[in-house]
Amino acid sequence: MKKMRLLLVVLFAVMFAETVKADRMNSKYAIVIHGGAGSAISNEAFVAAREEVLEQALDAGVRILSKGGTSLDAVEQVIRILEDSPLFNAGRGGVLTAQGINELDATIMDGRTRACGAVGGVTTVKNPISLARRVMTETRHVLLVSEGADQFAAQLDDPAIEIVAPEYFRTEKQVERLKRVKEREKLTTKEKMGTVGCVALDRNGNLAAGTSTGGLVNKKHGRLGDSPIIGAGTYANNTTCGISCTGVGEDFIRHAIAYDIHARMHYGKQKLESAVQHVLKSEKYPIVGGMIGIDLQGSITMQFNTDGMARAAADSTGLRVIKAGK
Amino acid sequence: MKKMRLLLVVLFAVMFAETVKADRMNSKYAIVIHGGAGSAISNEAFVAAREEVLEQALDAGVRILSKGGTSLDAVEQVIRILEDSPLFNAGRGGVLTAQGINELDATIMDGRTRACGAVGGVTTVKNPISLARRVMTETRHVLLVSEGADQFAAQLDDPAIEIVAPEYFRTEKQVERLKRVKEREKLTTKEKMGTVGCVALDRNGNLAAGTSTGGLVNKKHGRLGDSPIIGAGTYANNTTCGISCTGVGEDFIRHAIAYDIHARMHYGKQKLESAVQHVLKSEKYPIVGGMIGIDLQGSITMQFNTDGMARAAADSTGLRVIKAGK
């Protein structure tokens, strides 16, 4: 009799666990990507080429999330694809410093635990977003910069952390661009920017956010913008939202923009959409750029106060947006 | 007649301006300093020596503020004195990295304009806090790190930016300490920490905050903690408060602690004292360390959840506190 009761209890427990699991697998997911805010792009071929990469990245993220994968994995994989493309200011396509080299920044953050990792001023790592994730999981630190970050990368025996020669990042386009900026310094602020980012909500209800960039063209050696700064360019917290920013990093640092969106929701009871709108439109925040975010209900926002922002989004209800022009 | 009226107007304008100036000069100032949270110190001679330095620093700040000087000047000068002492983990007394060198971090922020500057991983600058201020005033950037920050310092022709050999920072005490940590890794978290910071309110009602540190003993090359991160270890905003933090930096970054105090006051209508208390006591924030702050009314807070925190404070009402033991 006792054995029978035990068996029944175990049976019910297994059934209950399976139901919970099925519920989770049926629950929603959402993903949003940006490829940098800045000028509106009129070159149709360039827009089409960027949209193709955005689509590849979006599909990779959706594949992970729809199968029940984690938002952290989706964010990392999406950003790796954008970093591998020379069409975005991150990884391969990163802009050059005043000294003509690439110094790359990236951050990743887990909204469930608030674990995070970031790297700044990296010069030899093909995918800075993956190195940021290794800082999160393999060290007791949050932020490693410059030579120390490159040294950490070299010590890892990890296929995701590919070491490349600095020339890998030196695309003809960026060399030309730096020359143009140095000769004339005529690029507008909006033309100098660019960053990639991704926020995802997985079927377990966990948010994650990540950002990766080459920074500002013609920046000083050693300059870090908002992208490697938790709370400035990137934040994720399961109780409110995940956020990734793009724009003039200094202003995003000064006003801790990504954390400010969380705080507006948490302390000010604002909705994600209106919190982001307020920050991008208020004169109190002299912010030039854009933001993407997802709240814990899976609502997606993509906003910018520049002329354009490359962006893409998808979710389990069938939403699908890909735009690289304006 | 016309001339007479003009003369009267000018006379009234001058009298009015003088009254406003006198009002300002009569209005209050406040200053608070920390020398790092950590273990309670029982060595009486060491406590006395530290209190002497804290007193010098406090007096220097009070001298500036009482004469109507700016909170930014007070913060910079106070922190320079603490950086020049080998008794605090900042500047001269900075702890060593795992590779046995000093990598110094500092931030300064102006609550009036939210202008800010920070440096990370500096190895050749005697007073990192002054270099942080030069990043704020002399560049379009907010944060410079590692070699780039040292190069920027070397280019400045400024008596406040003294370049020193790395040996200047290599005190016998820290060499011994690193050896001890490496041999046994037995120091508790509380023993590994230390940072200096200052917050001031000047007679014009402007808040400023600054923080400077050698970081965590035995840290990785290139590791940045919360001290060079705006919103993590330091924040100042005239509408709420100025804040400087000390403790395990990674947790202060993860929760954007300094900005969180501002957000609790701004969006959550909390008072400074209770906002800081909540963050240091709540289980939701796994923070080990302490905070100092001043709100726009000049109320001072000094709190910590470690056994001790070296601290000092003074204001125009006659408050005067200097404690380095517990």
Short mmCIF file of N, CA, C and O in Angstrom, two decimals, chain A residues 198-254:
data_model
loop_
_atom_site.label_atom_id
_atom_site.label_comp_id
_atom_site.label_asym_id
_atom_site.label_seq_id
_atom_site.Cartn_x
_atom_site.Cartn_y
_atom_site.Cartn_z
N CYS A 198 21.74 43.29 -29.40
CA CYS A 198 20.65 42.31 -29.45
C CYS A 198 20.07 42.13 -28.06
O CYS A 198 20.80 42.09 -27.07
N VAL A 199 18.74 42.04 -28.00
CA VAL A 199 18.05 41.71 -26.75
C VAL A 199 17.14 40.54 -27.05
O VAL A 199 16.52 40.49 -28.12
N ALA A 200 17.07 39.57 -26.13
CA ALA A 200 16.21 38.42 -26.37
C ALA A 200 15.50 38.00 -25.09
O ALA A 200 16.02 38.17 -23.98
N LEU A 201 14.28 37.48 -25.28
CA LEU A 201 13.51 36.86 -24.18
C LEU A 201 13.32 35.41 -24.58
O LEU A 201 12.81 35.12 -25.68
N ASP A 202 13.73 34.47 -23.73
CA ASP A 202 13.58 33.07 -24.12
C ASP A 202 12.32 32.47 -23.50
O ASP A 202 11.60 33.10 -22.74
N ARG A 203 12.04 31.21 -23.87
CA ARG A 203 10.80 30.56 -23.45
C ARG A 203 10.76 30.25 -21.97
O ARG A 203 9.72 29.86 -21.44
N ASN A 204 11.87 30.41 -21.29
CA ASN A 204 11.86 30.28 -19.83
C ASN A 204 11.65 31.62 -19.15
O ASN A 204 11.75 31.73 -17.93
N GLY A 205 11.39 32.65 -19.95
CA GLY A 205 11.13 33.97 -19.36
C GLY A 205 12.38 34.73 -18.97
O GLY A 205 12.31 35.71 -18.22
N ASN A 206 13.53 34.31 -19.48
CA ASN A 206 14.78 34.99 -19.15
C ASN A 206 15.19 35.98 -20.24
O ASN A 206 15.22 35.64 -21.42
N LEU A 207 15.52 37.18 -19.79
CA LEU A 207 15.99 38.23 -20.70
C LEU A 207 17.51 38.26 -20.74
O LEU A 207 18.17 37.96 -19.74
N ALA A 208 18.07 38.62 -21.88
CA ALA A 208 19.51 38.85 -21.99
C ALA A 208 19.72 39.98 -22.99
O ALA A 208 18.89 40.20 -23.86
N ALA A 209 20.83 40.69 -22.82
CA ALA A 209 21.15 41.79 -23.74
C ALA A 209 22.64 41.80 -24.01
O ALA A 209 23.45 41.40 -23.17
N GLY A 210 23.00 42.26 -25.21
CA GLY A 210 24.41 42.36 -25.56
C GLY A 210 24.63 43.49 -26.56
O GLY A 210 23.72 43.86 -27.30
N THR A 211 25.84 44.03 -26.56
CA THR A 211 26.20 45.13 -27.45
C THR A 211 27.65 44.95 -27.87
O THR A 211 28.46 44.47 -27.08
N SER A 212 27.99 45.33 -29.10
CA SER A 212 29.37 45.20 -29.57
C SER A 212 29.66 46.34 -30.54
O SER A 212 28.80 46.72 -31.33
N THR A 213 30.86 46.89 -30.48
CA THR A 213 31.14 48.07 -31.31
C THR A 213 32.63 48.26 -31.58
O THR A 213 33.48 47.76 -30.84
N GLY A 214 32.91 49.02 -32.63
CA GLY A 214 34.26 49.51 -32.87
C GLY A 214 34.43 50.91 -32.29
O GLY A 214 35.52 51.46 -32.30
N GLY A 215 33.35 51.48 -31.79
CA GLY A 215 33.41 52.80 -31.16
C GLY A 215 33.25 53.93 -32.15
O GLY A 215 32.63 53.77 -33.20
N LEU A 216 33.78 55.08 -31.81
CA LEU A 216 33.71 56.28 -32.66
C LEU A 216 34.91 56.31 -33.59
O LEU A 216 36.04 56.10 -33.15
N VAL A 217 34.68 56.63 -34.86
CA VAL A 217 35.80 56.76 -35.79
C VAL A 217 36.71 57.90 -35.32
O VAL A 217 36.24 58.90 -34.79
N ASN A 218 38.03 57.71 -35.46
CA ASN A 218 39.02 58.71 -35.08
C ASN A 218 39.08 58.96 -33.57
O ASN A 218 39.53 60.01 -33.11
N LYS A 219 38.62 57.97 -32.78
CA LYS A 219 38.66 58.12 -31.32
C LYS A 219 40.10 58.01 -30.82
O LYS A 219 40.98 57.47 -31.49
N LYS A 220 40.32 58.54 -29.62
CA LYS A 220 41.62 58.43 -28.97
C LYS A 220 41.92 56.98 -28.62
O LYS A 220 41.00 56.23 -28.27
N HIS A 221 43.19 56.60 -28.67
CA HIS A 221 43.64 55.30 -28.18
C HIS A 221 43.22 55.16 -26.70
O HIS A 221 43.48 56.05 -25.91
N GLY A 222 42.54 54.07 -26.38
CA GLY A 222 42.15 53.85 -24.99
C GLY A 222 40.78 54.39 -24.63
O GLY A 222 40.33 54.21 -23.50
N ARG A 223 40.09 55.01 -25.59
CA ARG A 223 38.76 55.55 -25.28
C ARG A 223 37.73 54.43 -25.21
O ARG A 223 37.62 53.61 -26.11
N LEU A 224 36.99 54.37 -24.13
CA LEU A 224 35.86 53.45 -24.06
C LEU A 224 34.58 54.27 -24.11
O LEU A 224 34.47 55.31 -23.49
N GLY A 225 33.61 53.79 -24.89
CA GLY A 225 32.30 54.42 -24.94
C GLY A 225 31.34 53.69 -24.02
O GLY A 225 31.76 53.09 -23.03
N ASP A 226 30.06 53.70 -24.36
CA ASP A 226 29.06 53.08 -23.48
C ASP A 226 28.95 51.57 -23.68
O ASP A 226 28.42 50.88 -22.82
N SER A 227 29.45 51.07 -24.80
CA SER A 227 29.20 49.66 -25.12
C SER A 227 29.81 48.68 -24.11
O SER A 227 29.20 47.66 -23.83
N PRO A 228 31.00 48.94 -23.54
CA PRO A 228 31.48 48.00 -22.53
C PRO A 228 31.05 48.36 -21.11
O PRO A 228 31.51 47.74 -20.15
N ILE A 229 30.19 49.36 -20.97
CA ILE A 229 29.80 49.82 -19.64
C ILE A 229 28.39 49.33 -19.28
O ILE A 229 27.39 49.80 -19.85
N ILE A 230 28.34 48.39 -18.33
CA ILE A 230 27.06 47.88 -17.82
C ILE A 230 26.26 49.07 -17.29
O ILE A 230 26.79 49.87 -16.53
N GLY A 231 25.01 49.18 -17.67
CA GLY A 231 24.17 50.28 -17.17
C GLY A 231 24.16 51.47 -18.10
O GLY A 231 23.24 52.28 -18.05
N ALA A 232 25.17 51.60 -18.95
CA ALA A 232 25.21 52.71 -19.90
C ALA A 232 24.64 52.25 -21.24
O ALA A 232 23.57 52.68 -21.65
N GLY A 233 25.34 51.31 -21.92
CA GLY A 233 24.90 50.86 -23.23
C GLY A 233 24.10 49.57 -23.20
O GLY A 233 23.44 49.22 -24.18
N THR A 234 24.15 48.85 -22.10
CA THR A 234 23.55 47.52 -22.02
C THR A 234 23.02 47.28 -20.61
O THR A 234 23.70 47.59 -19.63
N TYR A 235 21.82 46.71 -20.49
CA TYR A 235 21.35 46.25 -19.19
C TYR A 235 20.29 45.18 -19.40
O TYR A 235 19.56 45.21 -20.39
N ALA A 236 20.22 44.25 -18.47
CA ALA A 236 19.16 43.24 -18.53
C ALA A 236 18.79 42.85 -17.12
O ALA A 236 19.66 42.62 -16.27
N ASN A 237 17.49 42.83 -16.86
CA ASN A 237 16.98 42.48 -15.54
C ASN A 237 15.61 41.84 -15.73
O ASN A 237 14.70 42.49 -16.25
N ASN A 238 15.48 40.58 -15.32
CA ASN A 238 14.23 39.86 -15.55
C ASN A 238 13.00 40.56 -14.96
O ASN A 238 11.89 40.28 -15.38
N THR A 239 13.20 41.44 -13.98
CA THR A 239 12.03 42.09 -13.37
C THR A 239 11.48 43.23 -14.22
O THR A 239 10.39 43.71 -13.96
N THR A 240 12.28 43.69 -15.20
CA THR A 240 11.81 44.82 -16.02
C THR A 240 12.04 44.59 -17.51
O THR A 240 11.10 44.35 -18.25
N CYS A 241 13.29 44.63 -17.96
CA CYS A 241 13.55 44.63 -19.39
C CYS A 241 15.01 44.31 -19.71
O CYS A 241 15.86 44.26 -18.82
N GLY A 242 15.28 44.14 -20.99
CA GLY A 242 16.65 44.11 -21.50
C GLY A 242 16.78 45.27 -22.47
O GLY A 242 15.81 45.59 -23.18
N ILE A 243 17.97 45.89 -22.51
CA ILE A 243 18.17 47.10 -23.31
C ILE A 243 19.55 47.04 -23.99
O ILE A 243 20.52 46.63 -23.36
N SER A 244 19.63 47.48 -25.25
CA SER A 244 20.92 47.73 -25.89
C SER A 244 20.83 49.08 -26.61
O SER A 244 19.85 49.36 -27.29
N CYS A 245 21.88 49.89 -26.44
CA CYS A 245 21.87 51.27 -26.97
C CYS A 245 22.87 51.44 -28.11
O CYS A 245 23.84 50.70 -28.23
N THR A 246 22.65 52.45 -28.91
CA THR A 246 23.59 52.87 -29.95
C THR A 246 23.55 54.39 -30.06
O THR A 246 22.48 54.98 -29.96
N GLY A 247 24.71 55.00 -30.21
CA GLY A 247 24.74 56.45 -30.32
C GLY A 247 26.04 57.01 -29.79
O GLY A 247 27.03 56.28 -29.71
N VAL A 248 26.05 58.30 -29.45
CA VAL A 248 27.26 58.90 -28.92
C VAL A 248 27.43 58.43 -27.47
O VAL A 248 26.73 58.87 -26.56
N GLY A 249 28.37 57.49 -27.28
CA GLY A 249 28.50 56.76 -26.03
C GLY A 249 28.66 57.62 -24.80
O GLY A 249 28.14 57.29 -23.73
N GLU A 250 29.41 58.72 -24.92
CA GLU A 250 29.67 59.56 -23.77
C GLU A 250 28.38 60.00 -23.08
O GLU A 250 28.28 60.00 -21.85
N ASP A 251 27.37 60.38 -23.87
CA ASP A 251 26.11 60.82 -23.27
C ASP A 251 25.35 59.67 -22.63
O ASP A 251 24.66 59.85 -21.63
N PHE A 252 25.48 58.49 -23.22
CA PHE A 252 24.81 57.32 -22.64
C PHE A 252 25.45 56.94 -21.30
O PHE A 252 24.78 56.45 -20.40
N ILE A 253 26.77 57.17 -21.17
CA ILE A 253 27.45 56.90 -19.89
C ILE A 253 27.01 57.92 -18.85
O ILE A 253 26.62 57.56 -17.73
N ARG A 254 27.06 59.19 -19.24
CA ARG A 254 26.76 60.30 -18.32
C ARG A 254 25.38 60.15 -17.66
O ARG A 254 25.18 60.58 -16.54
#
